[in-house]
Tab-separated table of C-alpha atoms in Angstrom:
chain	number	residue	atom	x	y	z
A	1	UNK	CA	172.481	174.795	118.933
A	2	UNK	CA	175.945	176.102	120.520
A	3	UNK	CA	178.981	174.616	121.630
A	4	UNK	CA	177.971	175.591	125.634
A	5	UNK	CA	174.793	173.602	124.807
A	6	UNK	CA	176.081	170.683	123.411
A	7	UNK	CA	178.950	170.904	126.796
A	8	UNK	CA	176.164	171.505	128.881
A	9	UNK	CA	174.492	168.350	127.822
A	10	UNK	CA	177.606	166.230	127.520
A	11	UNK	CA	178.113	166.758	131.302
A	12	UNK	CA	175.105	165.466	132.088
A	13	UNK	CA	176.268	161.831	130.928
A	14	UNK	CA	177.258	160.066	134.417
A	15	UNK	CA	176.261	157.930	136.676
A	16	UNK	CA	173.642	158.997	139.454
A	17	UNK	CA	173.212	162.570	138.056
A	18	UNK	CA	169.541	163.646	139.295
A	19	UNK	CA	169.627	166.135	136.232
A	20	UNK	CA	169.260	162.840	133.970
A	21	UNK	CA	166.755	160.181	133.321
A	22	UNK	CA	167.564	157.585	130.843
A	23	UNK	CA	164.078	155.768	130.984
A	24	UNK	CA	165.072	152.512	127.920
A	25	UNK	CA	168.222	151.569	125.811
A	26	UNK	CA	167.729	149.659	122.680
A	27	UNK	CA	170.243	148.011	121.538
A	28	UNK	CA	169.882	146.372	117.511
A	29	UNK	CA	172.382	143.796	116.404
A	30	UNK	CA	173.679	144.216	112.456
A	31	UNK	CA	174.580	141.298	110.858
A	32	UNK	CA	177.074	142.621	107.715
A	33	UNK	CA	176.577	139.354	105.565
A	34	UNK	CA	173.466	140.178	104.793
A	35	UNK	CA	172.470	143.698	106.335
A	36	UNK	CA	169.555	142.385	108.109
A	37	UNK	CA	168.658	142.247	112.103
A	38	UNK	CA	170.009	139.635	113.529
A	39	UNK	CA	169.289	140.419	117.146
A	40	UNK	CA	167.570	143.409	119.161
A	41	UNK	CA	167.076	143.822	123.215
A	42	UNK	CA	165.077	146.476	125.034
A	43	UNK	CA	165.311	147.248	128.980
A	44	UNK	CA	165.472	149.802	131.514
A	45	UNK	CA	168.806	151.467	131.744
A	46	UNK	CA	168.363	151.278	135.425
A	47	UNK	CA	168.564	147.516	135.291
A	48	UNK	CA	171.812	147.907	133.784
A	49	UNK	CA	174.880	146.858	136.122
A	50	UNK	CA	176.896	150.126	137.112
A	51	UNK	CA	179.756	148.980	134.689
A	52	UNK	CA	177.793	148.772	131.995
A	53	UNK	CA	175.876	152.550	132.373
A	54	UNK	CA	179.748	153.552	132.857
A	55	UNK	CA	180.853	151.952	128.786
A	56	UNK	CA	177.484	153.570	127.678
A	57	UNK	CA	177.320	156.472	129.250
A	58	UNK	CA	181.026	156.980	127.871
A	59	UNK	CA	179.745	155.913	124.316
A	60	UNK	CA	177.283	158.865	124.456
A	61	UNK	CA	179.798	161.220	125.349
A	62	UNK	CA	181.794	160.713	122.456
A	63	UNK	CA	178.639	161.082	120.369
A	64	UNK	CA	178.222	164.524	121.917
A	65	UNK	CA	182.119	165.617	121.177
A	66	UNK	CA	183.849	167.396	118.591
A	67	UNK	CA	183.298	170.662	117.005
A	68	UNK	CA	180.505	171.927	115.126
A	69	UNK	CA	180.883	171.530	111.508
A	70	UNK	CA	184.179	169.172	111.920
A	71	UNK	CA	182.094	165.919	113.683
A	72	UNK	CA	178.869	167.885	115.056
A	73	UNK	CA	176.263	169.270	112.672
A	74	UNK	CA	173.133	170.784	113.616
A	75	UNK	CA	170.973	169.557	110.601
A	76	UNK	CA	167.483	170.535	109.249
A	77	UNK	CA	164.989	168.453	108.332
A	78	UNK	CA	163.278	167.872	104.658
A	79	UNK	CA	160.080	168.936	104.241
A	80	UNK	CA	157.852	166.250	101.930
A	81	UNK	CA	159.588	163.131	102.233
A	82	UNK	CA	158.095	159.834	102.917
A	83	UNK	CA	158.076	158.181	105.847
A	84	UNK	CA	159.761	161.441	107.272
A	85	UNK	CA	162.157	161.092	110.204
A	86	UNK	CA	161.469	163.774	111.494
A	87	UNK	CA	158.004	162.425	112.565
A	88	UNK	CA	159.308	158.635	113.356
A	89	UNK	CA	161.108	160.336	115.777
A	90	UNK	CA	158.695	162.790	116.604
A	91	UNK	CA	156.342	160.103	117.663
A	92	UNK	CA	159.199	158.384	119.215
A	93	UNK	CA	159.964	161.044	121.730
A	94	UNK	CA	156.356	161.625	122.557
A	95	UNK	CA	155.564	157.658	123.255
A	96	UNK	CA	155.519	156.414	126.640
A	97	UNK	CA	154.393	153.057	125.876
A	98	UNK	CA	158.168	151.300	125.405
A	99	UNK	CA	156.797	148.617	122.410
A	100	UNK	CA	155.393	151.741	120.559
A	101	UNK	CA	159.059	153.448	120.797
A	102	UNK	CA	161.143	150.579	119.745
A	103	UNK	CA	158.286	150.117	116.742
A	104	UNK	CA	159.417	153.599	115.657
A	105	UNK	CA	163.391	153.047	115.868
A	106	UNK	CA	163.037	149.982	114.613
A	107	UNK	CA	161.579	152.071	111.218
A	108	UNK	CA	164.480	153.830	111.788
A	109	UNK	CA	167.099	150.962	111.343
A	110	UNK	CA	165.490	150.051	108.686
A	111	UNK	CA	165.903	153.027	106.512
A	112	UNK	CA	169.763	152.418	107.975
A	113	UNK	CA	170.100	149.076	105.872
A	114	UNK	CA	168.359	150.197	102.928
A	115	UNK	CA	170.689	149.967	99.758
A	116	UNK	CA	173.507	150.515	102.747
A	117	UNK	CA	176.233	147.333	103.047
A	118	UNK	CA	178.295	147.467	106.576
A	119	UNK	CA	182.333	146.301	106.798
A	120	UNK	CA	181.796	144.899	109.876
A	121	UNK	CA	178.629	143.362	112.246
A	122	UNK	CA	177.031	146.849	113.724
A	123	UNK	CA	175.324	147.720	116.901
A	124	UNK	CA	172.824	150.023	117.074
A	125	UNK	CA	171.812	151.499	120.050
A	126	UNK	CA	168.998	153.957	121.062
A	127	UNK	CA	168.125	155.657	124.511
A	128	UNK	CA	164.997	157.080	125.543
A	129	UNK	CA	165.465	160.106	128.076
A	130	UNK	CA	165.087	163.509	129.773
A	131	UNK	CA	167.979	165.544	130.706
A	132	UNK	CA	167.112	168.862	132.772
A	133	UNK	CA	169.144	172.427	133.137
A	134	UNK	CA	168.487	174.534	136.026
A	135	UNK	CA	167.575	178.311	135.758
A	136	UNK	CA	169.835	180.711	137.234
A	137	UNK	CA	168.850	182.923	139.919
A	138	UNK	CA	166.813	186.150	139.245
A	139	UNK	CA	168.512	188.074	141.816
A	140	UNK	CA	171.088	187.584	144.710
A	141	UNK	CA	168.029	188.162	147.255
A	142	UNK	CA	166.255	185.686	145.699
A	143	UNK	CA	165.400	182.282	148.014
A	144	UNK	CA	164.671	180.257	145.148
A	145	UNK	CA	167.202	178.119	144.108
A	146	UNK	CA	168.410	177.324	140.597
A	147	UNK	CA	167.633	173.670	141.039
A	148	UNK	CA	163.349	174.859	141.806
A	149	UNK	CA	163.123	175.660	138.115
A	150	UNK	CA	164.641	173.598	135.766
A	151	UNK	CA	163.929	173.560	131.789
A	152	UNK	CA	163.543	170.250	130.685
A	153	UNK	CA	164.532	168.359	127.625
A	154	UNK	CA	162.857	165.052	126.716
A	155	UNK	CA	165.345	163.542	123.918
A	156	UNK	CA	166.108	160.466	122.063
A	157	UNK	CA	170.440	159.538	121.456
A	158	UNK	CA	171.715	156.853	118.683
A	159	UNK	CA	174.841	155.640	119.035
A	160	UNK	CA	175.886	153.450	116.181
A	161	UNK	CA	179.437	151.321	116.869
A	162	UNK	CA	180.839	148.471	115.015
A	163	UNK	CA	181.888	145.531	116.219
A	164	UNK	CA	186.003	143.281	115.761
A	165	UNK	CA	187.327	140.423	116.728
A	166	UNK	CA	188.599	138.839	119.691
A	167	UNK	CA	192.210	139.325	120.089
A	168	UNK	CA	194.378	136.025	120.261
A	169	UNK	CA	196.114	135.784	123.643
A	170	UNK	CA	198.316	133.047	125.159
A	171	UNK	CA	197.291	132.982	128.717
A	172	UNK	CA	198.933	131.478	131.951
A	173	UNK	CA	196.949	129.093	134.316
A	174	UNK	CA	197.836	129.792	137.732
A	175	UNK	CA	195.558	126.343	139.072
A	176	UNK	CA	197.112	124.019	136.401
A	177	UNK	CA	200.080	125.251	136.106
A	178	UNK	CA	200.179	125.599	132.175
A	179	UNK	CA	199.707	127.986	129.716
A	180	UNK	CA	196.543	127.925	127.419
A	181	UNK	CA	195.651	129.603	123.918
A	182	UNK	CA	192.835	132.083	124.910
A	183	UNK	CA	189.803	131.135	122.194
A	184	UNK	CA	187.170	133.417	122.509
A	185	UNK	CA	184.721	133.735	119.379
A	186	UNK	CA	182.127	136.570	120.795
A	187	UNK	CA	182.445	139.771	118.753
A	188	UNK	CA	183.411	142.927	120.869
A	189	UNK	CA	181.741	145.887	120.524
A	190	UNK	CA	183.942	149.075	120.579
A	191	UNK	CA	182.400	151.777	122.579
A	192	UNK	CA	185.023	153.990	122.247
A	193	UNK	CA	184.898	155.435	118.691
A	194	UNK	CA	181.278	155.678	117.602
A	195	UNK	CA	180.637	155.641	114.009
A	196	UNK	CA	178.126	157.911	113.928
A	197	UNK	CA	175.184	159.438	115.546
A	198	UNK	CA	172.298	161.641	116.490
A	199	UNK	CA	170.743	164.004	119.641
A	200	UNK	CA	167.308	164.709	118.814
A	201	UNK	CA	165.792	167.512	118.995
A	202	UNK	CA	168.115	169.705	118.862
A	203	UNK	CA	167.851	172.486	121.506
A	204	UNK	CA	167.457	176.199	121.118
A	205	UNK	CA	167.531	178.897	123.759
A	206	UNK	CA	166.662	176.419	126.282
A	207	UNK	CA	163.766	175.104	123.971
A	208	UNK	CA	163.392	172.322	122.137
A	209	UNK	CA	163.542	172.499	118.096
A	210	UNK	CA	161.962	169.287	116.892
A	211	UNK	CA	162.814	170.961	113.102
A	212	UNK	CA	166.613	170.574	114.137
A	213	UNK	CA	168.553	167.028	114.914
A	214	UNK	CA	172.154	166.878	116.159
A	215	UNK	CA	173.974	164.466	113.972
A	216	UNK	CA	177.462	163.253	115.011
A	217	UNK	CA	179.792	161.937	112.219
A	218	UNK	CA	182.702	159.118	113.011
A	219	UNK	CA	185.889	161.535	111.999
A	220	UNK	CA	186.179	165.373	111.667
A	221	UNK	CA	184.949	166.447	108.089
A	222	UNK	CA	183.715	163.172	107.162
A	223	UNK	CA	179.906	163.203	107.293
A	224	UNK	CA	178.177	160.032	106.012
A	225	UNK	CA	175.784	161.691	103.787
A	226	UNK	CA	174.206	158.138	103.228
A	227	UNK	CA	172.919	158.603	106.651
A	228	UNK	CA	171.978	162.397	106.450
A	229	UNK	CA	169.931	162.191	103.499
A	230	UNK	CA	168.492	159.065	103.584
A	231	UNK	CA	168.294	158.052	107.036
A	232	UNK	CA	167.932	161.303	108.777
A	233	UNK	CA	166.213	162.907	105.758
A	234	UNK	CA	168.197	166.212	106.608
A	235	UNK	CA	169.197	169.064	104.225
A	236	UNK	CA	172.847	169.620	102.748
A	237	UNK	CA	175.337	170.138	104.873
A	238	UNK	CA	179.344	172.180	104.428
A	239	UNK	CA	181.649	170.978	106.756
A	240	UNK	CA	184.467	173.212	108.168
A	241	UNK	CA	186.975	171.699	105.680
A	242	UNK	CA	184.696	172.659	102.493
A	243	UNK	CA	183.578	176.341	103.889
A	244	UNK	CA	187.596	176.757	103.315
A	245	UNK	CA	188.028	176.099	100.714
A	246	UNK	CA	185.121	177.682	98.959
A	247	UNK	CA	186.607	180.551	100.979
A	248	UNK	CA	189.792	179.895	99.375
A	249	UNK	CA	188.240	179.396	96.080
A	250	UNK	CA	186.620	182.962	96.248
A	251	UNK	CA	189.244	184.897	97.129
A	252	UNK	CA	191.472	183.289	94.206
A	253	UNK	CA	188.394	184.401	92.038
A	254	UNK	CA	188.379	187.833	93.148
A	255	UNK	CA	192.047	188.017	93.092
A	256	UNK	CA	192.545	187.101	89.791
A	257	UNK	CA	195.883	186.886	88.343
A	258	UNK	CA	197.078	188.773	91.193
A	259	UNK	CA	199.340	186.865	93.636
A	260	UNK	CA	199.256	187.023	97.207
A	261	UNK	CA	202.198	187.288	99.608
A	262	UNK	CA	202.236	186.656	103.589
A	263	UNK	CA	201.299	190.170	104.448
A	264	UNK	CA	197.962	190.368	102.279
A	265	UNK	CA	197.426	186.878	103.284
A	266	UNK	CA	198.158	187.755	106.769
A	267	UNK	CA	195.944	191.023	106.452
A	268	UNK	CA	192.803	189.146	105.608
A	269	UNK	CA	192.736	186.108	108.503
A	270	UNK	CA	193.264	189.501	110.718
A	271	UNK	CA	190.595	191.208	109.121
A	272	UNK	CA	188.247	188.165	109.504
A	273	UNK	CA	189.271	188.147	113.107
A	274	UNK	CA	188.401	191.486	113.964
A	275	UNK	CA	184.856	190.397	112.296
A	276	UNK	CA	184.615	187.705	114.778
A	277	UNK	CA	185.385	189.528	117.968
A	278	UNK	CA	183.032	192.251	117.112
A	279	UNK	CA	180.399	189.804	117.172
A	280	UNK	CA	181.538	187.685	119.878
A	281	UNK	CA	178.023	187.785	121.412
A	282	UNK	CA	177.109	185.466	118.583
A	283	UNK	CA	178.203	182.401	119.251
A	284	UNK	CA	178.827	181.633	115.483
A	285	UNK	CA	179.148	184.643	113.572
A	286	UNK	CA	179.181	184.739	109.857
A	287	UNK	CA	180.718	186.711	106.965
A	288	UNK	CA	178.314	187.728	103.597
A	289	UNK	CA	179.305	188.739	100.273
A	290	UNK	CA	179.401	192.240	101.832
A	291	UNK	CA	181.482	191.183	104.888
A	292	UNK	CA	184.447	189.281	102.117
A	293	UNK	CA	184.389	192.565	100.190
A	294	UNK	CA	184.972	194.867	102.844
A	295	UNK	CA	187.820	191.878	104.287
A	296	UNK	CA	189.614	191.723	100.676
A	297	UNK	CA	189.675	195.346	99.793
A	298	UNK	CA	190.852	196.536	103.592
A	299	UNK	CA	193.549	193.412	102.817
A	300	UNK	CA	195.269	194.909	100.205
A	301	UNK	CA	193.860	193.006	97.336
A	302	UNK	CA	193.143	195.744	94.431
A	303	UNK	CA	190.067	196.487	92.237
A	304	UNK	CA	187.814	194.165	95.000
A	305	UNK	CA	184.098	195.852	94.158
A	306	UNK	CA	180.452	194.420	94.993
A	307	UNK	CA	180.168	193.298	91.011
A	308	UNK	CA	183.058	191.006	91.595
A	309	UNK	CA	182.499	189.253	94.542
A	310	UNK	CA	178.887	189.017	94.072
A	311	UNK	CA	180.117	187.098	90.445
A	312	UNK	CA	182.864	185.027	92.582
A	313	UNK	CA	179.804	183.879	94.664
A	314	UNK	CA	177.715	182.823	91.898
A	315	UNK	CA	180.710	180.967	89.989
A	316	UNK	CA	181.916	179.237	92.982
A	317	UNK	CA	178.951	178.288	95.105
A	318	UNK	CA	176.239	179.555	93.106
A	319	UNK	CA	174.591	181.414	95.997
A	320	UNK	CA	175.110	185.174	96.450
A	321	UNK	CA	173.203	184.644	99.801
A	322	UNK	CA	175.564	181.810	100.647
A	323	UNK	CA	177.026	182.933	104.565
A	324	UNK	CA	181.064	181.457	105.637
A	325	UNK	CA	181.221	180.904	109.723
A	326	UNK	CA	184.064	183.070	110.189
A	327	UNK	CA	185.369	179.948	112.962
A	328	UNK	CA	185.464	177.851	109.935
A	329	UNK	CA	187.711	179.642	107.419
A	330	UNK	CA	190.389	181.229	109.892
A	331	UNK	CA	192.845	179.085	111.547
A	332	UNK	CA	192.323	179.302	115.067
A	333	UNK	CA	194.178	182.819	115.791
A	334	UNK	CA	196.405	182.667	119.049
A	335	UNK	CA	197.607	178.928	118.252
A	336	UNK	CA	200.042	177.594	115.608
A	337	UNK	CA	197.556	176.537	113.154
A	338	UNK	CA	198.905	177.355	109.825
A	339	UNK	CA	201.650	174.807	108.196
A	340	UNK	CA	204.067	175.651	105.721
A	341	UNK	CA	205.290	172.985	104.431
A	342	UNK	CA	208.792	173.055	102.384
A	343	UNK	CA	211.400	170.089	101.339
A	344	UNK	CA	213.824	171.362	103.655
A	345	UNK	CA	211.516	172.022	107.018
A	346	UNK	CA	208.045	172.047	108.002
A	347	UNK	CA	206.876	175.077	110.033
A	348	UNK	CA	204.095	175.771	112.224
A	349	UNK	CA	203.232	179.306	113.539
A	350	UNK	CA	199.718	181.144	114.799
A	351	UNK	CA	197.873	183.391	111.869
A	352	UNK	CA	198.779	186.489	114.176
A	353	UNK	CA	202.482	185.823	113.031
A	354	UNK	CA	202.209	185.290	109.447
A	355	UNK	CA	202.777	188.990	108.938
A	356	UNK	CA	206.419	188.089	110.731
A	357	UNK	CA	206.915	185.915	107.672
A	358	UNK	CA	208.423	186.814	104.345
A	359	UNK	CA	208.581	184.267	100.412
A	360	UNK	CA	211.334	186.324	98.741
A	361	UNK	CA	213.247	185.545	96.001
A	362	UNK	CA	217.040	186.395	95.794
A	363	UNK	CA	219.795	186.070	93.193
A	364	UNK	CA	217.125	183.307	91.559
A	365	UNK	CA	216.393	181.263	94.937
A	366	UNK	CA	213.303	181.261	96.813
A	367	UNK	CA	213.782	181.605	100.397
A	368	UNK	CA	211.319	182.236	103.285
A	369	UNK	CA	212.312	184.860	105.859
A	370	UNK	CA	211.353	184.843	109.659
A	371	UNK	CA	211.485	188.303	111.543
A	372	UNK	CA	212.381	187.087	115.175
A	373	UNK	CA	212.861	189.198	118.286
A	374	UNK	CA	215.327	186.872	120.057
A	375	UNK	CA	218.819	184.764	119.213
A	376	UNK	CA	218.425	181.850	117.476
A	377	UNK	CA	219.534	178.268	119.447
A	378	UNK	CA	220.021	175.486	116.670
A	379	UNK	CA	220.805	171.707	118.884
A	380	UNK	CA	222.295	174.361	121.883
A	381	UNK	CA	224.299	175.893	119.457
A	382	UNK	CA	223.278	180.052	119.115
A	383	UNK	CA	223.257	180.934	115.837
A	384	UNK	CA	225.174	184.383	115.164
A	385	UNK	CA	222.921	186.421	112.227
A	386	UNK	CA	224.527	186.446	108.698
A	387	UNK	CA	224.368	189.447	106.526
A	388	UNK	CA	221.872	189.078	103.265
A	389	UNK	CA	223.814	191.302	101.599
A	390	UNK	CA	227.557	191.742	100.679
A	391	UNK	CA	229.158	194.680	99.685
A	392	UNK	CA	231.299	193.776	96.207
A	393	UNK	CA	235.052	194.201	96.288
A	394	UNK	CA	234.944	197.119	94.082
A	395	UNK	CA	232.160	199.002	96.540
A	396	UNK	CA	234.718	198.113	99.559
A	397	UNK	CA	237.873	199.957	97.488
């Protein structure tokens, strides 16, 4: 599943949009004393007032948002694992007798509270839908519209939120002239920053893939594994953050004790780069063992062979098949993405000017060096350029 799909179905999330049919919501109330149900409600999402479909249907966008491997993960199911959620939701999906579905989420919540203790009262809620994507056109001649043929996606969405308290106001009464303490003791539930999450199935080249589920974490690189494993009974994931620094971790292997300055470093996110727009037709592309060897020894980094990073593989990851999404270990290239962070200043510039950037040392000091092409302006002051070096009295004579 790619970033256009996961935008493409996003979209769809709005009132009165004839390309989606949200057929129940099922909404499960958490109690965190105890972890137990306290309260569920099914009903047609139609019979929902518009306001309400408006907070939801906002609730499921944010599900859907984020980038892959930061909040979204495409995840693959377990095989031989009981009471498999795969086919709880498998069945699900298929049912169209409403009791049956809720049945199988409510097996679903239940493997959410297992061994699992909440901060805070939790609402769980589930929809039960078909969203649609029109074909394109074969041909300009062609009469048939895009919206004739349509591929169609039954799916199920979880949202899960948590709930606070009521602020304390001190409110004004207009009719008797007085103001009042504002004591309200219902919980709200906060729609705007899901926990967590899941699209199921996931979708691939317009088809479904029941063996895929989209899972949606609450903040970027910070996957509740709790919930992968044992709730959604998915395989281990490596979110952008980790693929990094395994990255990171490999090329230090390979390296050795050799050091690396700003141009080598600089060498290798352009090298990676040039990886990723040769395969820009892939939406995701990746980088094997043979892919880092050819970036590190084209880098500058000496004695880089197949032996070594094959062995840098095994140590680090223990995988010599193990694949890095190129996306994932590159700051993003035209943007200032890369921090250096000193005592004296904090810096921010785009990987495609880190070869602009020299760590020198000089008469014992450390001191970073920026090649710039125009005058520096310091609090509207222009800065006139000082010489690095001095001729001595006795060269002057």
């Amino acid at each position: 599943m790619d970033k256009k799909d996961i935008a493409n179905i996003r979209k769809q999330f709005k009132v009165d949009n004839d390309l989606l049919t949200i057929h129940d919501i099922f909404n499960v109330y958490i109690m965190k004393e105890s972890s137990e149900i306290y309260h569920h409600q099914s009903m047609p999402f139609e019979f929902l007032e518009q306001e309400q479909q408006e907070l939801f249907l906002e609730n499921f966008k944010k599900v859907l948002s984020g980038q892959l491997d930061e909040k979204l993960f495409e995840l693959k199911f377990q095989r031989e694992v009981e009471q498999n959620s795969q086919l709880i939701l498998h069945q699900g999906l298929l049912s169209n007798d409403t009791e049956e579905w809720k049945g199988q989420m409510l097996k679903l919540v239940e493997k959410m509270l297992l061994n699992k203790q909440y901060e805070m009262d939790v609402v769980i809620t589930f929809i039960h839908g078909e969203h649609m994507k029109p074909t394109k056109r074969k041909s300009e001649e062609s009469e048939e519209s895009g919206r004739d043929t349509v591929y169609s996606h039954p799916f199920i969405l979880c949202s899960m939120n948590k709930t606070q308290d009521p602020k304390k106001e001190l409110l004004f009464d207009y009719v008797e002239r007085e103001f009042k303490y504002n004591i309200v003791v219902d919980p709200i539930i906060n729609l705007k920053a899901p926990m967590s999450g899941f699209l199921f199935p996931s979708i691939t080249d317009n088809a479904s893939d029941v063996n895929h589920v989209l899972y949606s974490a609450g903040k970027k690189n910070e996957p509740d594994y709790h919930f992968i494993e044992d709730v959604l009974n998915a395989e281990e994931i490596m979110t952008a953050a980790q693929d990094k620094l395994v990255f990171e971790e490999i090329v230090k292997n390979v390296a050795g004790d050799q050091k690396l300055n700003t141009t080598t470093l600089a060498n290798v996110y352009e090298e990676i780069n040039r990886v990723a727009e040769e395969n820009e037709e892939d939406d995701r592309p990746t980088l094997d063992v043979k892919d880092v060897e050819n970036v590190l020894s084209s880098s500058g980094i000496e004695d880089v062979n197949t032996d070594k990073v094959s062995s840098a593989f095994k140590t680090v990851v223990d995988n010599e098949k193990y694949e890095f999404k190129a996306n994932n270990i590159v700051p993003k290239y035209n943007s200032k993405s890369i921090k250096i962070e000193t005592k004296i200043a904090n810096i921010s510039i785009s990987p495609q000017d880190l070869s602009h950037v020299r760590h020198i040392l000089l008469n014992g000091k450390r001191f970073l060096m920026m090649e710039v092409e125009e005058n520096t302006v310091i609090e509207g002051f222009e800065m006139i350029p000082e010489a690095l070096f001095q001729k001595s009295p006795e060269e002057g004579e």
